[in-house]
Amino acid sequence: MDSYNVKRKFGDYVDPIYKIKIFNESVVLASSTPDATVKSVLNGKVIFAKDTASMEKVVIIENGDEIHTIYAHLSKIAPTIQVGQKIKKGYVIGRVDNDLTFEVTQKNFHIDPLELIAK
């Protein structure tokens, strides 16, 4: 997304209701505009692209160095996105109406997605 606000950060936070510490493995980015385009932050290969019961439409991209980028709560997956397809950084993978959940793993560990966005 070209214009967004960070709604929920990566890392530890205290649940406002239960007052317990929780580790958030993703970031939630609130789109500043409706129907905003979501672009890949790295080159990679699409390994998953479909509607899910809990995360709405999801696209997972396998990037180099055992990095996986996960884009969830998409309102639409771009019609050009196909599993097995290689894409470049900046390629439009879908659209989001409100909030995008963005998660990054490397070698089965979660890393702060905002570090990739800043590059």
PDB file of C-alpha atoms in Angstrom:
ATOM      1  CA  MET A   1       0.000   0.000   0.000  1.00  0.00           C
ATOM      2  CA  ASP A   2       1.250   3.433  -0.781  1.00  0.00           C
ATOM      3  CA  SER A   3      -0.504   5.171   2.115  1.00  0.00           C
ATOM      4  CA  TYR A   4      -1.222   3.527   5.472  1.00  0.00           C
ATOM      5  CA  ASN A   5      -1.039   3.850   9.241  1.00  0.00           C
ATOM      6  CA  VAL A   6       0.312   1.154  11.538  1.00  0.00           C
ATOM      7  CA  LYS A   7      -2.699  -0.027  13.524  1.00  0.00           C
ATOM      8  CA  ARG A   8      -0.940  -2.838  15.414  1.00  0.00           C
ATOM      9  CA  LYS A   9       2.818  -3.258  15.725  1.00  0.00           C
ATOM     10  CA  PHE A  10       4.946  -6.395  15.735  1.00  0.00           C
ATOM     11  CA  GLY A  11       6.098  -7.699  19.119  1.00  0.00           C
ATOM     12  CA  ASP A  12       4.902  -7.735  22.705  1.00  0.00           C
ATOM     13  CA  TYR A  13       1.865  -5.809  23.856  1.00  0.00           C
ATOM     14  CA  VAL A  14      -0.473  -5.968  26.853  1.00  0.00           C
ATOM     15  CA  ASP A  15      -4.030  -7.013  26.080  1.00  0.00           C
ATOM     16  CA  PRO A  16      -6.252  -4.112  27.198  1.00  0.00           C
ATOM     17  CA  ILE A  17      -8.999  -6.402  28.522  1.00  0.00           C
ATOM     18  CA  TYR A  18      -7.164  -9.357  30.072  1.00  0.00           C
ATOM     19  CA  LYS A  19      -4.006  -7.430  31.048  1.00  0.00           C
ATOM     20  CA  ILE A  20      -1.710 -10.212  29.837  1.00  0.00           C
ATOM     21  CA  LYS A  21       1.363  -9.915  27.636  1.00  0.00           C
ATOM     22  CA  ILE A  22       0.848 -11.204  24.086  1.00  0.00           C
ATOM     23  CA  PHE A  23       3.330 -11.499  21.231  1.00  0.00           C
ATOM     24  CA  ASN A  24       1.959 -10.168  17.947  1.00  0.00           C
ATOM     25  CA  GLU A  25       3.602 -12.017  15.017  1.00  0.00           C
ATOM     26  CA  SER A  26       2.397  -9.579  12.348  1.00  0.00           C
ATOM     27  CA  VAL A  27       1.575  -5.940  11.744  1.00  0.00           C
ATOM     28  CA  VAL A  28      -1.835  -4.559  10.893  1.00  0.00           C
ATOM     29  CA  LEU A  29      -1.710  -1.719   8.397  1.00  0.00           C
ATOM     30  CA  ALA A  30      -4.782   0.498   8.044  1.00  0.00           C
ATOM     31  CA  SER A  31      -5.203   1.739   4.501  1.00  0.00           C
ATOM     32  CA  SER A  32      -5.587   5.497   4.118  1.00  0.00           C
ATOM     33  CA  THR A  33      -7.672   4.966   0.977  1.00  0.00           C
ATOM     34  CA  PRO A  34     -10.419   2.449   0.170  1.00  0.00           C
ATOM     35  CA  ASP A  35      -9.668  -0.295  -2.362  1.00  0.00           C
ATOM     36  CA  ALA A  36      -5.906   0.288  -1.997  1.00  0.00           C
ATOM     37  CA  THR A  37      -3.453  -1.805  -3.997  1.00  0.00           C
ATOM     38  CA  VAL A  38      -1.179  -4.181  -2.090  1.00  0.00           C
ATOM     39  CA  LYS A  39       2.262  -4.772  -3.597  1.00  0.00           C
ATOM     40  CA  SER A  40       4.903  -7.398  -2.961  1.00  0.00           C
ATOM     41  CA  VAL A  41       7.756  -6.077  -0.813  1.00  0.00           C
ATOM     42  CA  LEU A  42      10.289  -8.563  -2.239  1.00  0.00           C
ATOM     43  CA  ASN A  43      10.878 -10.675  -5.328  1.00  0.00           C
ATOM     44  CA  GLY A  44       9.575 -14.208  -4.953  1.00  0.00           C
ATOM     45  CA  LYS A  45       7.300 -17.041  -5.978  1.00  0.00           C
ATOM     46  CA  VAL A  46       3.603 -17.267  -5.077  1.00  0.00           C
ATOM     47  CA  ILE A  47       3.029 -20.476  -3.091  1.00  0.00           C
ATOM     48  CA  PHE A  48      -0.516 -19.803  -1.804  1.00  0.00           C
ATOM     49  CA  ALA A  49      -3.330 -17.590  -3.058  1.00  0.00           C
ATOM     50  CA  LYS A  50      -6.893 -18.269  -1.956  1.00  0.00           C
ATOM     51  CA  ASP A  51      -9.782 -17.418   0.302  1.00  0.00           C
ATOM     52  CA  THR A  52      -9.534 -18.818   3.845  1.00  0.00           C
ATOM     53  CA  ALA A  53     -12.100 -19.132   6.612  1.00  0.00           C
ATOM     54  CA  SER A  54     -10.267 -17.036   9.202  1.00  0.00           C
ATOM     55  CA  MET A  55      -8.002 -14.638   7.281  1.00  0.00           C
ATOM     56  CA  GLU A  56     -10.178 -13.851   4.229  1.00  0.00           C
ATOM     57  CA  LYS A  57      -8.134 -13.763   1.034  1.00  0.00           C
ATOM     58  CA  VAL A  58      -4.467 -14.612   1.611  1.00  0.00           C
ATOM     59  CA  VAL A  59      -1.351 -14.537  -0.583  1.00  0.00           C
ATOM     60  CA  ILE A  60       1.896 -16.151   0.577  1.00  0.00           C
ATOM     61  CA  ILE A  61       5.111 -15.491  -1.308  1.00  0.00           C
ATOM     62  CA  GLU A  62       8.288 -17.523  -0.903  1.00  0.00           C
ATOM     63  CA  ASN A  63      11.225 -15.153  -1.114  1.00  0.00           C
ATOM     64  CA  GLY A  64      14.937 -15.916  -1.064  1.00  0.00           C
ATOM     65  CA  ASP A  65      16.902 -16.795   2.081  1.00  0.00           C
ATOM     66  CA  GLU A  66      13.982 -18.834   3.511  1.00  0.00           C
ATOM     67  CA  ILE A  67      11.801 -15.730   3.883  1.00  0.00           C
ATOM     68  CA  HIS A  68       8.027 -15.976   3.454  1.00  0.00           C
ATOM     69  CA  THR A  69       5.792 -12.908   3.227  1.00  0.00           C
ATOM     70  CA  ILE A  70       2.130 -13.358   4.146  1.00  0.00           C
ATOM     71  CA  TYR A  71      -0.525 -10.849   3.079  1.00  0.00           C
ATOM     72  CA  ALA A  72      -3.904 -11.483   4.755  1.00  0.00           C
ATOM     73  CA  HIS A  73      -7.349  -9.890   4.939  1.00  0.00           C
ATOM     74  CA  LEU A  74      -7.192  -8.881   1.281  1.00  0.00           C
ATOM     75  CA  SER A  75     -10.528  -7.853  -0.209  1.00  0.00           C
ATOM     76  CA  LYS A  76      -9.369  -9.093  -3.638  1.00  0.00           C
ATOM     77  CA  ILE A  77      -6.500 -11.167  -4.973  1.00  0.00           C
ATOM     78  CA  ALA A  78      -5.206  -9.742  -8.261  1.00  0.00           C
ATOM     79  CA  PRO A  79      -6.521 -11.829 -11.188  1.00  0.00           C
ATOM     80  CA  THR A  80      -2.954 -12.130 -12.499  1.00  0.00           C
ATOM     81  CA  ILE A  81      -1.729 -13.925  -9.342  1.00  0.00           C
ATOM     82  CA  GLN A  82      -1.279 -17.683  -9.767  1.00  0.00           C
ATOM     83  CA  VAL A  83       0.396 -20.261  -7.515  1.00  0.00           C
ATOM     84  CA  GLY A  84       3.867 -21.004  -8.882  1.00  0.00           C
ATOM     85  CA  GLN A  85       4.180 -17.575 -10.498  1.00  0.00           C
ATOM     86  CA  LYS A  86       7.403 -15.611  -9.995  1.00  0.00           C
ATOM     87  CA  ILE A  87       6.857 -11.946  -9.193  1.00  0.00           C
ATOM     88  CA  LYS A  88       9.038  -8.896  -8.692  1.00  0.00           C
ATOM     89  CA  LYS A  89       9.124  -6.435  -5.811  1.00  0.00           C
ATOM     90  CA  GLY A  90       6.315  -3.896  -6.316  1.00  0.00           C
ATOM     91  CA  TYR A  91       4.033  -6.297  -8.236  1.00  0.00           C
ATOM     92  CA  VAL A  92       0.353  -5.778  -7.360  1.00  0.00           C
ATOM     93  CA  ILE A  93      -0.884  -8.895  -5.562  1.00  0.00           C
ATOM     94  CA  GLY A  94      -4.291  -7.660  -4.452  1.00  0.00           C
ATOM     95  CA  ARG A  95      -6.424  -4.975  -2.907  1.00  0.00           C
ATOM     96  CA  VAL A  96      -7.555  -4.158   0.607  1.00  0.00           C
ATOM     97  CA  ASP A  97     -10.592  -2.183   1.764  1.00  0.00           C
ATOM     98  CA  ASN A  98      -9.514  -1.436   5.327  1.00  0.00           C
ATOM     99  CA  ASP A  99      -6.793  -3.352   7.144  1.00  0.00           C
ATOM    100  CA  LEU A 100      -3.989  -5.528   5.814  1.00  0.00           C
ATOM    101  CA  THR A 101      -2.406  -8.108   8.095  1.00  0.00           C
ATOM    102  CA  PHE A 102       1.215  -8.500   7.009  1.00  0.00           C
ATOM    103  CA  GLU A 103       3.459 -11.217   8.429  1.00  0.00           C
ATOM    104  CA  VAL A 104       7.034 -12.272   7.631  1.00  0.00           C
ATOM    105  CA  THR A 105       8.843 -15.461   8.608  1.00  0.00           C
ATOM    106  CA  GLN A 106      12.463 -16.434   8.086  1.00  0.00           C
ATOM    107  CA  LYS A 107      13.571 -19.986   8.843  1.00  0.00           C
ATOM    108  CA  ASN A 108      10.370 -20.521  10.881  1.00  0.00           C
ATOM    109  CA  PHE A 109      10.941 -17.403  13.015  1.00  0.00           C
ATOM    110  CA  HIS A 110       8.787 -14.297  12.802  1.00  0.00           C
ATOM    111  CA  ILE A 111      10.543 -11.050  11.951  1.00  0.00           C
ATOM    112  CA  ASP A 112       9.247  -7.487  12.052  1.00  0.00           C
ATOM    113  CA  PRO A 113       7.513  -6.819   8.700  1.00  0.00           C
ATOM    114  CA  LEU A 114       8.122  -3.078   9.016  1.00  0.00           C
ATOM    115  CA  GLU A 115      11.844  -3.744   8.518  1.00  0.00           C
ATOM    116  CA  LEU A 116      11.087  -4.992   4.989  1.00  0.00           C
ATOM    117  CA  ILE A 117       8.713  -2.154   4.162  1.00  0.00           C
ATOM    118  CA  ALA A 118      11.354   0.420   5.092  1.00  0.00           C
ATOM    119  CA  LYS A 119      13.826  -1.006   2.535  1.00  0.00           C
TER     120      LYS A 119
END
